[in-house]
mmCIF file with all atom_site columns, C-alpha atoms in Angstrom:
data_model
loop_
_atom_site.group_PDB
_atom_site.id
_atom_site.type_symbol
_atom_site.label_atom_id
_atom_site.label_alt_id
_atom_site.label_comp_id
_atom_site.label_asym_id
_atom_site.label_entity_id
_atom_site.label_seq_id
_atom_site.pdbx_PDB_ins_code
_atom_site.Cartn_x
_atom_site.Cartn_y
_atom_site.Cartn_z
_atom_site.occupancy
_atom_site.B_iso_or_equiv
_atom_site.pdbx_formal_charge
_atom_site.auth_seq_id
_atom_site.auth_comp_id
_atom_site.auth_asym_id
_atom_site.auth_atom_id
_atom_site.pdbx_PDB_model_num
ATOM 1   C CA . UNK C 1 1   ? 53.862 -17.898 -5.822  1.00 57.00 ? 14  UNK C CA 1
ATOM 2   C CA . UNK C 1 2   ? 51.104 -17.469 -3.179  1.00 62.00 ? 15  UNK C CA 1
ATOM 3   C CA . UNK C 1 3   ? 47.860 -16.481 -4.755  1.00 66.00 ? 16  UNK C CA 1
ATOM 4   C CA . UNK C 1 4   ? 45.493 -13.993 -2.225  1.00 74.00 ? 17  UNK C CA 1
ATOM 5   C CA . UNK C 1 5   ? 42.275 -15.360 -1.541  1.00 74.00 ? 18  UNK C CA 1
ATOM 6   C CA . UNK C 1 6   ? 39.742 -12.312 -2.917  1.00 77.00 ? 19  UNK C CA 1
ATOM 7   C CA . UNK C 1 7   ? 36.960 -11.271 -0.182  1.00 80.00 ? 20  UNK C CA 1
ATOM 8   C CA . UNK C 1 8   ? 33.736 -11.761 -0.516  1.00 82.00 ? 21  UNK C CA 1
ATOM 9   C CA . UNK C 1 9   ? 30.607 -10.519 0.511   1.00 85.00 ? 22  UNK C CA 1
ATOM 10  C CA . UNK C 1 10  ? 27.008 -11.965 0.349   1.00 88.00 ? 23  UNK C CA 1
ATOM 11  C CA . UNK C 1 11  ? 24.306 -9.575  -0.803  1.00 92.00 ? 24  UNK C CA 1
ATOM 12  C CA . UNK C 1 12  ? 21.422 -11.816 -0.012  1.00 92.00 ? 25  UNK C CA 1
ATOM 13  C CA . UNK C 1 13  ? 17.763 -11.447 -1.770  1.00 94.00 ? 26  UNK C CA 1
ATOM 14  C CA . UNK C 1 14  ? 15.149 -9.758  0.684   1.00 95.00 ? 27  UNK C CA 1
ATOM 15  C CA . UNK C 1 15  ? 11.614 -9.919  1.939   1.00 96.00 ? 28  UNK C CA 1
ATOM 16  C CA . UNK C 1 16  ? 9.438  -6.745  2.642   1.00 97.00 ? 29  UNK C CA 1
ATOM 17  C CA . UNK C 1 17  ? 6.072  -7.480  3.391   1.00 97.00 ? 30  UNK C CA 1
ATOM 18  C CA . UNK C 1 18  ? 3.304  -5.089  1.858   1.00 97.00 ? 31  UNK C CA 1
ATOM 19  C CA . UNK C 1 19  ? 1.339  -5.053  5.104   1.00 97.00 ? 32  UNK C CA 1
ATOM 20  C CA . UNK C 1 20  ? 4.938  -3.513  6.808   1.00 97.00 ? 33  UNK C CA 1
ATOM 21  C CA . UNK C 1 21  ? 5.382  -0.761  3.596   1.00 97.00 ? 34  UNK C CA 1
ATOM 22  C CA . UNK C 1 22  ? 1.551  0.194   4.522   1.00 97.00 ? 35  UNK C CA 1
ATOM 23  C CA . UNK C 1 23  ? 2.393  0.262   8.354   1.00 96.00 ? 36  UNK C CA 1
ATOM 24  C CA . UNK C 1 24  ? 5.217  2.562   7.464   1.00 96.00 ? 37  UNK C CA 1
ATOM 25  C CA . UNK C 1 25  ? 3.584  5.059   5.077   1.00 96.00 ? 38  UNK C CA 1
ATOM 26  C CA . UNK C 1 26  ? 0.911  5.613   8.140   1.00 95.00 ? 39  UNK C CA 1
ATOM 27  C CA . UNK C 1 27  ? 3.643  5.884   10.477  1.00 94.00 ? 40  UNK C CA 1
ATOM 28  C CA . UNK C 1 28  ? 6.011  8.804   8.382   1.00 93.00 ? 41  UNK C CA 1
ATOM 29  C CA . UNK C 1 29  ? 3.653  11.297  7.648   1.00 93.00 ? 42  UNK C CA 1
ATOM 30  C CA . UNK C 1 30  ? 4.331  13.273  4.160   1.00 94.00 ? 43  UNK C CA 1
ATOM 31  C CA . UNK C 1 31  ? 6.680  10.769  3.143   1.00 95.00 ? 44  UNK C CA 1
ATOM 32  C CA . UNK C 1 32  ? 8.238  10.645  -0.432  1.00 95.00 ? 45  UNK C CA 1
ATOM 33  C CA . UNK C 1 33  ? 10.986 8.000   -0.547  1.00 95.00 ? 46  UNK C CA 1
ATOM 34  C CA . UNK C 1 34  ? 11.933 4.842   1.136   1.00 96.00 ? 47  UNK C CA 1
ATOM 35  C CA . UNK C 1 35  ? 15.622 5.087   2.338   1.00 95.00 ? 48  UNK C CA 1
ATOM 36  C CA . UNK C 1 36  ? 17.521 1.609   2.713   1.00 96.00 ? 49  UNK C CA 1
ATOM 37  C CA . UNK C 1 37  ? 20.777 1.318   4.518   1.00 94.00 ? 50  UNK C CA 1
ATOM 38  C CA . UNK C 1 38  ? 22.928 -1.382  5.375   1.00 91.00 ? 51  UNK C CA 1
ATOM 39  C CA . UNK C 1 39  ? 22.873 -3.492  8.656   1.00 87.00 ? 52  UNK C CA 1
ATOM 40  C CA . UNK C 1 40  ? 25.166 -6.089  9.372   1.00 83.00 ? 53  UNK C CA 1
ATOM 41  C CA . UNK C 1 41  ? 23.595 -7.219  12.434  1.00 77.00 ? 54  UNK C CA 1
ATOM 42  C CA . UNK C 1 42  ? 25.004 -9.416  15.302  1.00 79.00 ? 55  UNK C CA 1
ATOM 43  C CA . UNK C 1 43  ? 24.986 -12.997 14.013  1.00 75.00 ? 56  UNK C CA 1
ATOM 44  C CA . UNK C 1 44  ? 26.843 -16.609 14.786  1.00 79.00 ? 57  UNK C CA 1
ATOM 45  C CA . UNK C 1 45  ? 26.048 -17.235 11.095  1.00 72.00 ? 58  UNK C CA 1
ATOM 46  C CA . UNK C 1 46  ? 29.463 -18.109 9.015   1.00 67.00 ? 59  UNK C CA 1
ATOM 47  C CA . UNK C 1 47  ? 27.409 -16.674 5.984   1.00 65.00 ? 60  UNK C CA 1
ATOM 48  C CA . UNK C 1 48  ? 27.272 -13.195 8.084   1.00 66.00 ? 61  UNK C CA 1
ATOM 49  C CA . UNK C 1 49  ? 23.739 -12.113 6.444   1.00 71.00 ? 62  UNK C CA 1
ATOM 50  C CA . UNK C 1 50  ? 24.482 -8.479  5.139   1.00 80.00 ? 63  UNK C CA 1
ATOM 51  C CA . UNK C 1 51  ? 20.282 -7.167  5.804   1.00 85.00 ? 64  UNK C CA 1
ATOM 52  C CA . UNK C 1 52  ? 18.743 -3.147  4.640   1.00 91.00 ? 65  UNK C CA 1
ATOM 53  C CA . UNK C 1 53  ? 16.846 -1.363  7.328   1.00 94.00 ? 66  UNK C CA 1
ATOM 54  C CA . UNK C 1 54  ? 13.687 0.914   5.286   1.00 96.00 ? 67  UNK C CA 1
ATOM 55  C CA . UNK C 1 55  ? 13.395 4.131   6.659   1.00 93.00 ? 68  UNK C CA 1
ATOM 56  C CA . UNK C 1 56  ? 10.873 6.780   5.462   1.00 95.00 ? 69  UNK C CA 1
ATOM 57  C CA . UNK C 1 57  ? 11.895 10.394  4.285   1.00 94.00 ? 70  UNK C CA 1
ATOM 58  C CA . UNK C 1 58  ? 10.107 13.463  4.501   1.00 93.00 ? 71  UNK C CA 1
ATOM 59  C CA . UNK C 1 59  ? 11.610 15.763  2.142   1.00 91.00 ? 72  UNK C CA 1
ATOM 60  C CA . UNK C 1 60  ? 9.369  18.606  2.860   1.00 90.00 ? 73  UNK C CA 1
ATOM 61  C CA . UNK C 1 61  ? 10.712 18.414  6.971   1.00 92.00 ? 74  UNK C CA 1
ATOM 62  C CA . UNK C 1 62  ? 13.914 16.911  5.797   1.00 91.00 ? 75  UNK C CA 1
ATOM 63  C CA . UNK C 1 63  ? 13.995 14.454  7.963   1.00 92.00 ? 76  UNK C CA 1
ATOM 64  C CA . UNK C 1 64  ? 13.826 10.077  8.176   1.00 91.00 ? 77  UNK C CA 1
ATOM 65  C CA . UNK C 1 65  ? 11.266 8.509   9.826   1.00 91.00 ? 78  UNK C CA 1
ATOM 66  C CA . UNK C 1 66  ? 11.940 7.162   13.508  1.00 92.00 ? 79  UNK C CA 1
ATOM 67  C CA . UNK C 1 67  ? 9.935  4.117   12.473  1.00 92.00 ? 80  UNK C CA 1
ATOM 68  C CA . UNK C 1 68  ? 11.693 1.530   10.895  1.00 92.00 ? 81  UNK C CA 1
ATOM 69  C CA . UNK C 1 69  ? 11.346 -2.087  9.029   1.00 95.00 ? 82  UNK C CA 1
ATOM 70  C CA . UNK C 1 70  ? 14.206 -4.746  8.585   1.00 93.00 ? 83  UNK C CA 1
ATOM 71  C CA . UNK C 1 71  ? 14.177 -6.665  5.728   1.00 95.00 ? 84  UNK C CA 1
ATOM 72  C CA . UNK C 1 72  ? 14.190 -10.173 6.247   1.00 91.00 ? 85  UNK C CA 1
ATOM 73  C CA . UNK C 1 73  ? 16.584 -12.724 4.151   1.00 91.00 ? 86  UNK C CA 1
ATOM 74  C CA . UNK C 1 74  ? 14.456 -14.360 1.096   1.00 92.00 ? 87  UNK C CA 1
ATOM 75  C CA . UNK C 1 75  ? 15.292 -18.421 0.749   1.00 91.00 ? 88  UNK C CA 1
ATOM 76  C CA . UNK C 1 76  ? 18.777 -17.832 1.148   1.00 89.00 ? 89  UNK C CA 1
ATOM 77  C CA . UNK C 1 77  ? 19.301 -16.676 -2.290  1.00 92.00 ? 90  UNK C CA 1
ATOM 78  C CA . UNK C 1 78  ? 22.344 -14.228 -3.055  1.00 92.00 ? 91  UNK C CA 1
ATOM 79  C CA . UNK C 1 79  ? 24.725 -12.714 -5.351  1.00 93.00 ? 92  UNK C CA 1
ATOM 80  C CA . UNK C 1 80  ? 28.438 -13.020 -3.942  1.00 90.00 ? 93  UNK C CA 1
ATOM 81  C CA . UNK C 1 81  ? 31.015 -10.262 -4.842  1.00 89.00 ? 94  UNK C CA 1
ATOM 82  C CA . UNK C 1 82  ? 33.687 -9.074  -4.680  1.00 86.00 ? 95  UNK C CA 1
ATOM 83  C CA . UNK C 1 83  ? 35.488 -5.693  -4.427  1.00 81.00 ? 96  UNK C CA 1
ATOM 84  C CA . UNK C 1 84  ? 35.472 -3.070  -5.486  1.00 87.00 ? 97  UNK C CA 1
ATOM 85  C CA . UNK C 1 85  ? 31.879 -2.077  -4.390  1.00 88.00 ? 98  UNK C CA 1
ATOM 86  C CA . UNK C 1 86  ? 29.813 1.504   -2.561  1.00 86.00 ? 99  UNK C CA 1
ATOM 87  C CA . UNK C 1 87  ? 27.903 0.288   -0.492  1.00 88.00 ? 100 UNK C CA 1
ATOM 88  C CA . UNK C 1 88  ? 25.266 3.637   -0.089  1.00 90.00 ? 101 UNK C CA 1
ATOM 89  C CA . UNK C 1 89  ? 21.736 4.191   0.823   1.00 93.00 ? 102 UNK C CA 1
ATOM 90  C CA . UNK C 1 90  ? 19.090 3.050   -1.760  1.00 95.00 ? 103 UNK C CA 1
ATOM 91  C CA . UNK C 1 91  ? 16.438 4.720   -2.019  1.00 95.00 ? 104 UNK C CA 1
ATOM 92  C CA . UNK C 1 92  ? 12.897 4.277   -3.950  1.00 95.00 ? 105 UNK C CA 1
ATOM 93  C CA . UNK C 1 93  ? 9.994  6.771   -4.385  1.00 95.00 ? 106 UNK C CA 1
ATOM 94  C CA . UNK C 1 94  ? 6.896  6.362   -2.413  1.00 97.00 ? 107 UNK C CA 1
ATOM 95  C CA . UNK C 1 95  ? 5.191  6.973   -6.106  1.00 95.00 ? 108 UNK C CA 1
ATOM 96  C CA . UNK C 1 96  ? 7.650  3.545   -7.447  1.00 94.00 ? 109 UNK C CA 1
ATOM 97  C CA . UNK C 1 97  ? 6.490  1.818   -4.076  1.00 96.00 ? 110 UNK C CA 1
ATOM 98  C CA . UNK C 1 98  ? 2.773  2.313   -4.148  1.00 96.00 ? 111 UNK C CA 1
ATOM 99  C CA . UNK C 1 99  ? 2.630  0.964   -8.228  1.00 93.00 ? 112 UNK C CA 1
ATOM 100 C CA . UNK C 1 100 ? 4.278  -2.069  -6.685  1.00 94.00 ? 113 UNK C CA 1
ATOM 101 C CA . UNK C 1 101 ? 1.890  -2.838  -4.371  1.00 95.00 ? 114 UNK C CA 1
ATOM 102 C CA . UNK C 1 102 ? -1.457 -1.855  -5.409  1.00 94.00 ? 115 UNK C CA 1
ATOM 103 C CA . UNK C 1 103 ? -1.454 -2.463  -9.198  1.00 90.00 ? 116 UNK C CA 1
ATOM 104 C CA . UNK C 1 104 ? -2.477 -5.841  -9.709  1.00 89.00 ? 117 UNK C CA 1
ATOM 105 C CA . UNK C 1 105 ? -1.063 -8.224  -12.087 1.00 87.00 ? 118 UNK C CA 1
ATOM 106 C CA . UNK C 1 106 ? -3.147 -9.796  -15.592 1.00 84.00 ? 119 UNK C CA 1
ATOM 107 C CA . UNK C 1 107 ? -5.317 -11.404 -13.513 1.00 86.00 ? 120 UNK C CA 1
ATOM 108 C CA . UNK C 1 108 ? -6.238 -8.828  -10.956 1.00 89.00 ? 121 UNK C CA 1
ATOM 109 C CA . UNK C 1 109 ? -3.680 -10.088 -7.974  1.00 91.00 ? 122 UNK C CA 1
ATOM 110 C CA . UNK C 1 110 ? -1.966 -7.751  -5.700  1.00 94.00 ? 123 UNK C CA 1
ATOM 111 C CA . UNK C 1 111 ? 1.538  -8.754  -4.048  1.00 95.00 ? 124 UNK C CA 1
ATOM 112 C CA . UNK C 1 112 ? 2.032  -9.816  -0.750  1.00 95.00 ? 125 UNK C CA 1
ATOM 113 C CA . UNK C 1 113 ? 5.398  -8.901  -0.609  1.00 96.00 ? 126 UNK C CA 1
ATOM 114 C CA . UNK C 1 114 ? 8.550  -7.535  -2.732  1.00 96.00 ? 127 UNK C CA 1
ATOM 115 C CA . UNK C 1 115 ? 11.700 -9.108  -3.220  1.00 96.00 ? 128 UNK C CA 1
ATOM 116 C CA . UNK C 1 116 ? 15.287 -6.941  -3.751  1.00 97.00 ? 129 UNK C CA 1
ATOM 117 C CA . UNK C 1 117 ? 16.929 -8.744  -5.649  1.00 96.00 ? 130 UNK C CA 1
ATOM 118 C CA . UNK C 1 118 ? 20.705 -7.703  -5.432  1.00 95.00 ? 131 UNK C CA 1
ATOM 119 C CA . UNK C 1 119 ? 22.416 -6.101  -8.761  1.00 94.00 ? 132 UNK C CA 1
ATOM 120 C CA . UNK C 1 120 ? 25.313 -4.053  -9.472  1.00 92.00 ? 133 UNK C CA 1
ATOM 121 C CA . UNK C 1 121 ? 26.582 -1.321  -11.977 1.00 89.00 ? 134 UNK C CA 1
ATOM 122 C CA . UNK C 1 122 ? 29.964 0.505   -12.026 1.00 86.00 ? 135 UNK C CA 1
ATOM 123 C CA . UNK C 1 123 ? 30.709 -0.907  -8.421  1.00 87.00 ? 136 UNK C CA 1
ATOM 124 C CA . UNK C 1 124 ? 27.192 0.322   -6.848  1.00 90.00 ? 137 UNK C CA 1
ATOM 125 C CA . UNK C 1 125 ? 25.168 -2.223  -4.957  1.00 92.00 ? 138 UNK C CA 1
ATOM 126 C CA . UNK C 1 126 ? 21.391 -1.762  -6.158  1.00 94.00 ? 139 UNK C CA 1
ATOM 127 C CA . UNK C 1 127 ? 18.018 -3.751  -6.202  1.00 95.00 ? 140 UNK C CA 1
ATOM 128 C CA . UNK C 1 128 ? 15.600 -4.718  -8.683  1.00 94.00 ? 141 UNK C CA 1
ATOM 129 C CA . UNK C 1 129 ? 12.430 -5.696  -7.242  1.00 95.00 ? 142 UNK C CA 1
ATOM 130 C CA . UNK C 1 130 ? 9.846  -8.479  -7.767  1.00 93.00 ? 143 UNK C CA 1
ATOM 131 C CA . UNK C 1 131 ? 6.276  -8.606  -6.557  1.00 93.00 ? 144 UNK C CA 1
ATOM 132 C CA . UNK C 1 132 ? 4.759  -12.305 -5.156  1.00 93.00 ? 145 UNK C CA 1
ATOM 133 C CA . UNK C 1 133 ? 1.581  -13.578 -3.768  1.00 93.00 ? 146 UNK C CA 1
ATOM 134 C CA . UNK C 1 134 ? 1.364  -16.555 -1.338  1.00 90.00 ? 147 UNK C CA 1
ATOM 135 C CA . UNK C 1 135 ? -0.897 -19.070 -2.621  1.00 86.00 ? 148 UNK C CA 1
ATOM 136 C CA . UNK C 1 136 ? -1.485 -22.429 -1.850  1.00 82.00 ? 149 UNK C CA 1
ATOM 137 C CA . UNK C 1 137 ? 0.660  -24.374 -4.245  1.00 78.00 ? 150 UNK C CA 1
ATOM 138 C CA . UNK C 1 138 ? 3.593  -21.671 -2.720  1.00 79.00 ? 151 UNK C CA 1
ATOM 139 C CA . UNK C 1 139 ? 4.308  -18.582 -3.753  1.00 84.00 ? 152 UNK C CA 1
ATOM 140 C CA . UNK C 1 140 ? 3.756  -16.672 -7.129  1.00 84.00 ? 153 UNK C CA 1
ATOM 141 C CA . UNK C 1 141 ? 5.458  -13.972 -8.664  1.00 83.00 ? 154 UNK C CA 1
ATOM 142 C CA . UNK C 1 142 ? 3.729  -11.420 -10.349 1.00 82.00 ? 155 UNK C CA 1
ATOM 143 C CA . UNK C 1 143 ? 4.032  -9.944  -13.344 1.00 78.00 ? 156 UNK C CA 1
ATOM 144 C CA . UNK C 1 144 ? 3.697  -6.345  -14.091 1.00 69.00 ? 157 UNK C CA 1
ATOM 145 C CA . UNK C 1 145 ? 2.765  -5.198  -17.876 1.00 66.00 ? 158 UNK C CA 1
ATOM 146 C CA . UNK C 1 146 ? 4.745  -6.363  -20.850 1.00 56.00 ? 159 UNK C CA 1
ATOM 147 C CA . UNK C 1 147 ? 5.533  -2.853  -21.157 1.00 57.00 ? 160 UNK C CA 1
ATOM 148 C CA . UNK C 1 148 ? 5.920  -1.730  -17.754 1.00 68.00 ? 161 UNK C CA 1
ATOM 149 C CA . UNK C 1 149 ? 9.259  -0.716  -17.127 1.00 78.00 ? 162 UNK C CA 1
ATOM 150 C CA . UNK C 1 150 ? 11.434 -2.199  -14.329 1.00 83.00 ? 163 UNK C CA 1
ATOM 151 C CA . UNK C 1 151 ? 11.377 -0.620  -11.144 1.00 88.00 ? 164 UNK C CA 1
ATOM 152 C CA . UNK C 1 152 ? 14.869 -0.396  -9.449  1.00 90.00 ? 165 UNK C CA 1
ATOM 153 C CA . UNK C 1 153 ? 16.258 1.292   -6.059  1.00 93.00 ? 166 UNK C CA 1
ATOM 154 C CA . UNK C 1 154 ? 18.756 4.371   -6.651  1.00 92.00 ? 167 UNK C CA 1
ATOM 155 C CA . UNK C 1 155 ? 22.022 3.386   -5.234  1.00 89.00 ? 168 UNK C CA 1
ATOM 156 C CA . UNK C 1 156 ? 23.725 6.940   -4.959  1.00 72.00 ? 169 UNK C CA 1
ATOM 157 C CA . UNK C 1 157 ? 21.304 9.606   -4.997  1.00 69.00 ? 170 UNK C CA 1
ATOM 158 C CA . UNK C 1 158 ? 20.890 12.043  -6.156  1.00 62.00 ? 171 UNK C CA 1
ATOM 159 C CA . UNK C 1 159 ? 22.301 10.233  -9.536  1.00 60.00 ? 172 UNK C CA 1
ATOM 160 C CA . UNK C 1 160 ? 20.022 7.775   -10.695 1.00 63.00 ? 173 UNK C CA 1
ATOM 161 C CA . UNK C 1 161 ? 20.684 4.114   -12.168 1.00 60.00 ? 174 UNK C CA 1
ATOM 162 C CA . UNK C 1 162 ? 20.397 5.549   -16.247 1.00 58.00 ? 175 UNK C CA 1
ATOM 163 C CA . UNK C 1 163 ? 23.352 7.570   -15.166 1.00 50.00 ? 176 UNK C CA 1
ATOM 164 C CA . UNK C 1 164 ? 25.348 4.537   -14.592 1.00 45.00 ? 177 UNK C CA 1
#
């Protein structure tokens, strides 16, 4: 008896730098939430890197930023998996964001960049995120609070991940 071969896809760990979530809060006015969609781009890789594209909302307009960051793959790390999966918009509010990158850790750091970190719940893709700071030994994560709670991206607004 032949015996399919299940698909996979790579969700791959990614890299947003806090200097590009400050150049895109100056350049979407009134924004409230960063959007993340899906880009495969065009690639010769065999892994085919599946990458988000961060897009600011204005929910007072109702409308996305034109500006826009990619996120760039994070050493190579990812979570394979396979089907069934939604693949939607994430999204993460500016509030969420900004305690990411401007509270400091125990010993008064502040990240350089985040890391999504690829999860998911009842067949929805999500992100958990992770703060670091280059130093010179290599990079450092960060460590929020002991009783800071985990900050995650929404994968199907408008529920919310404690709805899953």
């Amino acid at each position: 008896m032949l015996t399919k071969e299940k698909q996979t896809q790579k969700f791959y760990w990614l890299k947003y730098e806090t200097s590009a979530i400050q150049t895109m809060i100056q350049h979407s006015p009134g924004i409230d939430q960063f959007v993340f969609c899906y880009l495969f781009p065009e690639t010769d890789q065999p892994a085919k890197p599946l990458k988000l594209i961060a897009y600011g909302y204005m929910a007072s307009s109702n409308q996305y930023s034109s500006y826009f960051d990619h996120l760039e793959v994070y050493n190579n790390n990812a979570l394979s998996l396979s089907g069934p999966i939604m693949m939607s918009n994430n999204i993460i509010s500016l509030t969420n964001i900004l305690s990411l990158i401007n509270t400091p850790d125990v010993n008064g750091d502040k990240p350089d960049y985040l890391v999504f970190i690829p999860n998911v719940n009842r067949g929805n893709v999500f992100y958990s995120i992770k703060s670091f700071k280059r130093v010179d030994i290599g990079d450092v994560e960060l460590f929020r609070e002991i009783n800071a709670n985990p900050i995650f991206t929404n994968p199907s607004p408008p529920a919310t991940i404690s709805d899953f």
